[in-house]
Coordinates of C-alpha atoms in Angstrom, one line a residue:
M1 CA 4.5 -23.7 -16.1
E2 CA 2.8 -20.7 -17.7
I3 CA -0.5 -22.5 -17.5
F4 CA -0.4 -21.8 -13.8
I5 CA -0.4 -18.1 -14.2
L6 CA -3.7 -16.3 -14.6
I7 CA -3.4 -12.7 -15.5
M8 CA -6.2 -10.8 -13.8
N9 CA -6.7 -8.2 -11.2
I10 CA -8.3 -8.5 -7.7
S11 CA -10.1 -5.4 -6.5
I12 CA -9.7 -4.7 -2.8
S13 CA -11.4 -1.8 -1.0
T14 CA -9.1 0.3 1.3
A15 CA -10.2 1.8 4.6
H16 CA -11.1 4.9 2.6
N17 CA -13.5 2.9 0.4
V18 CA -11.2 3.3 -2.5
D19 CA -10.9 0.2 -4.7
I20 CA -7.3 -0.8 -5.6
D21 CA -6.5 -3.5 -8.1
Y22 CA -3.8 -6.1 -7.2
I23 CA -2.3 -8.9 -9.2
P24 CA -3.0 -12.2 -7.6
A25 CA 0.0 -14.5 -6.9
G26 CA 0.1 -17.3 -9.4
V27 CA 0.2 -21.0 -8.5
L28 CA 3.9 -21.3 -9.3
D29 CA 4.8 -18.4 -6.9
R30 CA 2.8 -20.0 -4.2
I31 CA 4.3 -23.5 -4.8
L32 CA 7.8 -22.1 -4.7
A33 CA 7.0 -20.2 -1.5
T34 CA 5.7 -23.4 0.1
L35 CA 8.9 -25.3 -1.0
I36 CA 11.1 -22.5 0.6
D37 CA 9.1 -22.7 3.8
G38 CA 9.3 -26.5 3.7
A39 CA 13.1 -26.3 3.4
F40 CA 13.3 -23.9 6.3
Q41 CA 11.0 -26.2 8.4
F42 CA 13.3 -29.1 7.6
G43 CA 16.3 -27.1 8.7
L44 CA 14.5 -26.4 12.0
L45 CA 13.8 -30.1 12.4
M46 CA 17.4 -31.0 11.9
L47 CA 18.7 -28.4 14.3
G48 CA 16.1 -29.5 16.8
L49 CA 17.0 -33.1 16.6
M50 CA 20.7 -32.2 17.0
F51 CA 19.8 -30.2 20.1
I52 CA 17.7 -33.1 21.5
G53 CA 20.6 -35.5 20.9
L54 CA 23.0 -33.3 22.8
F55 CA 20.7 -33.0 25.9
S56 CA 19.1 -36.4 25.9
M57 CA 21.9 -37.7 28.2
V58 CA 20.9 -35.3 31.0
A59 CA 17.1 -34.9 30.5
S60 CA 14.2 -36.8 29.0
P61 CA 13.8 -35.9 25.3
T62 CA 10.0 -36.3 25.3
W63 CA 9.2 -32.7 26.1
F64 CA 11.8 -31.5 23.6
F65 CA 10.1 -33.6 20.9
V66 CA 6.7 -32.1 21.8
I67 CA 8.1 -28.5 21.7
L68 CA 9.9 -29.1 18.4
A69 CA 6.7 -30.6 16.9
V70 CA 4.6 -27.6 18.0
I71 CA 7.2 -25.1 16.6
I72 CA 7.3 -26.8 13.2
A73 CA 3.5 -27.4 13.0
S74 CA 2.6 -23.8 13.9
Y75 CA 5.3 -22.2 11.6
H76 CA 2.8 -20.9 9.0
L77 CA 0.3 -19.7 11.6
F78 CA 2.9 -17.9 13.6
C79 CA 4.6 -16.2 10.5
E80 CA 1.3 -15.1 8.9
A81 CA -0.1 -13.7 12.2
V82 CA 3.1 -11.9 13.3
F83 CA 4.5 -10.8 9.9
N84 CA 1.2 -9.6 8.4
G85 CA 0.5 -12.5 6.0
R86 CA 4.0 -13.3 5.1
S87 CA 6.2 -16.4 5.8
L88 CA 9.9 -16.7 4.8
G89 CA 8.8 -18.3 1.5
K90 CA 6.2 -15.6 0.8
Y91 CA 8.7 -12.9 1.7
T92 CA 11.3 -14.4 -0.7
M93 CA 8.7 -14.7 -3.5
R94 CA 7.3 -11.2 -2.8
I95 CA 3.7 -12.4 -2.1
Q96 CA 1.4 -11.7 0.8
V97 CA -1.9 -12.9 2.3
V98 CA -4.5 -10.1 2.3
K99 CA -8.2 -9.7 3.3
L100 CA -10.5 -9.3 0.3
N101 CA -12.5 -6.6 2.2
G102 CA -9.3 -4.5 2.7
K103 CA -9.3 -5.0 6.5
K104 CA -6.3 -6.0 8.5
L105 CA -5.5 -9.7 8.6
T106 CA -6.4 -11.1 12.1
F107 CA -5.1 -14.0 14.1
W108 CA -8.4 -15.9 13.4
D109 CA -8.0 -15.4 9.7
C110 CA -4.6 -16.9 9.9
M111 CA -5.9 -19.7 12.1
L112 CA -8.6 -20.6 9.5
R113 CA -6.0 -20.7 6.7
W114 CA -3.7 -22.8 8.9
V115 CA -6.5 -25.3 9.8
F116 CA -7.6 -25.8 6.2
R117 CA -3.9 -26.2 5.2
L118 CA -4.3 -29.7 6.5
I119 CA -6.7 -30.4 3.6
D120 CA -5.3 -28.0 1.0
I121 CA -1.7 -29.1 1.2
S122 CA -0.8 -31.6 3.9
I123 CA -3.1 -34.5 3.2
S124 CA -3.5 -33.9 -0.6
S125 CA 0.2 -33.0 -1.2
G126 CA -1.0 -29.7 -2.4
A127 CA -3.4 -31.0 -5.1
V128 CA -6.5 -29.6 -3.5
A129 CA -4.8 -26.2 -3.2
V130 CA -3.7 -26.1 -6.8
I131 CA -7.1 -27.2 -8.1
S132 CA -9.0 -24.7 -6.0
I133 CA -6.7 -21.8 -6.8
I134 CA -7.0 -22.4 -10.6
A135 CA -10.8 -22.9 -10.4
S136 CA -11.4 -19.8 -8.1
K137 CA -12.0 -16.4 -9.7
R138 CA -10.0 -14.8 -6.9
M139 CA -7.2 -17.4 -6.9
Q140 CA -8.1 -18.8 -3.5
R141 CA -7.4 -22.2 -1.9
L142 CA -10.0 -23.5 0.5
G143 CA -8.4 -21.8 3.5
D144 CA -8.6 -18.5 1.7
M145 CA -12.3 -19.0 0.9
A146 CA -13.0 -19.8 4.6
A147 CA -11.0 -16.8 5.8
G148 CA -12.0 -14.3 3.1
T149 CA -8.4 -13.9 2.0
T150 CA -6.3 -14.3 -1.1
V151 CA -2.6 -14.0 -1.9
I152 CA -1.3 -11.1 -4.0
K153 CA 2.0 -10.2 -5.7
L154 CA 3.7 -7.2 -4.2
E155 CA 5.3 -4.5 -6.2
K156 CA 9.1 -4.2 -6.5
A157 CA 11.0 -2.9 -3.5
V158 CA 10.5 0.8 -2.9
T159 CA 13.5 2.8 -4.1
L160 CA 15.1 5.7 -2.3
K161 CA 13.6 8.0 -4.9
Q162 CA 10.1 6.7 -4.1
I163 CA 10.7 7.0 -0.4
S164 CA 11.5 10.6 -0.7
E165 CA 9.0 11.3 -3.4
F166 CA 6.5 13.1 -1.0
E167 CA 9.0 14.5 1.5
A168 CA 9.0 18.2 1.8
P169 CA 12.2 20.4 2.0
E170 CA 13.1 22.1 5.3
E171 CA 11.9 25.5 4.0
Y172 CA 8.5 24.1 3.0
Q173 CA 5.5 26.1 4.2
V174 CA 2.6 23.9 5.4
V175 CA -0.7 24.5 3.6
F176 CA -3.0 22.3 5.6
Q177 CA -2.2 21.9 9.3
Q178 CA -5.0 19.4 9.5
A179 CA -2.8 16.9 7.7
A180 CA -1.4 16.1 11.1
L181 CA -4.7 14.4 11.9
L182 CA -4.0 11.6 9.4
S183 CA -2.4 8.4 10.8
D184 CA 0.6 6.6 9.3
K185 CA -1.8 4.0 8.0
D186 CA -3.9 6.7 6.3
I187 CA -0.8 8.1 4.7
K188 CA 0.3 4.7 3.4
I189 CA -3.1 4.2 1.8
I190 CA -3.0 7.7 0.2
K191 CA 0.5 6.9 -1.2
D192 CA -0.6 3.5 -2.5
V193 CA -3.6 5.1 -4.2
L194 CA -1.6 7.9 -5.7
R195 CA 1.0 5.5 -7.1
E196 CA -1.9 3.5 -8.6
V197 CA -3.2 6.6 -10.2
H198 CA 0.1 7.4 -11.8
K199 CA 0.8 3.8 -12.8
N200 CA -2.5 3.2 -14.6
N201 CA -3.6 6.8 -15.3
N202 CA -6.7 6.0 -13.2
Y203 CA -7.5 9.5 -12.1
A204 CA -11.0 8.5 -11.1
L205 CA -9.6 7.2 -7.9
L206 CA -8.7 10.8 -6.8
A207 CA -12.3 12.0 -6.2
P208 CA -13.3 9.5 -3.6
L209 CA -9.9 9.6 -2.0
T210 CA -10.1 13.4 -1.8
K211 CA -13.6 13.2 -0.3
K212 CA -12.4 10.8 2.4
I213 CA -9.4 13.0 3.3
K214 CA -11.6 16.0 3.7
E215 CA -14.0 14.1 5.9
V216 CA -11.2 12.9 8.2
T217 CA -9.5 16.2 8.4
G218 CA -12.3 18.7 8.0
I219 CA -10.4 20.6 5.3
E220 CA -12.4 22.7 2.9
T221 CA -10.7 23.7 -0.3
S222 CA -11.3 24.1 -4.0
M223 CA -7.8 22.8 -4.9
I224 CA -7.9 20.2 -7.7
P225 CA -7.8 16.6 -6.4
L226 CA -4.3 15.7 -7.6
E227 CA -2.7 18.8 -6.3
F228 CA -4.6 18.5 -3.0
V229 CA -3.5 14.9 -2.4
E230 CA 0.1 15.7 -3.2
T231 CA 0.0 18.7 -0.9
I232 CA -1.5 16.7 1.9
L233 CA 1.4 14.2 1.7
K234 CA 4.0 17.0 1.8
D235 CA 2.3 18.7 4.7
H236 CA 2.1 15.5 6.7
S237 CA 5.8 14.8 6.0
H238 CA 6.9 18.2 7.0
L239 CA 4.7 18.2 10.2
A240 CA 5.9 14.7 11.2
N241 CA 9.6 15.6 10.9
N242 CA 9.5 19.0 12.6

């Protein structure tokens, strides 16, 4: 099955116009996620039919069948729209649907992927999806191409050490009060970029990141980029918890 795995990076721009490379989910990961989702949908179907059987003696089962069909048919649309591009299968396989332009996944993006799923997977038994993913430079099925999305592999679960990595001790003295102007989303992006810097020694990412932070906060400092970014994270952590 190794032929299904293409080792490459997909560059996605964050809200701060900083490019971050992600590893695309391989065909095998996506197939396994689809099978897990299919098993869950089958389980829902069985439970629904049991429920209909129990209540068919006191009410017409027609509407129950309609509701059950809608729930199962809209499973992928609902999950990806509500859970930020992840279904039960994707969560299990640690993969996620993302926009190639770095923006937040919208309901209409999920709708496009869901509509094209009929061609990509349902009618062709997945053959169209497999061929298009392998042939596409960005590992996209037709639904991804229409929605401007792809599916990426997520890093391993964050450890307790990583969670507390940028937390400041109680006696910490805030350097930049303007760090409070940054949103939780901004902080997540900064942490992601900083981890990418440490992971791949790609310190070139720090200059544009520092510039964007200064633009948002209005901070003026000659502090070196790495020290500045780490200080901002500690300042924000301290200000948010006190």
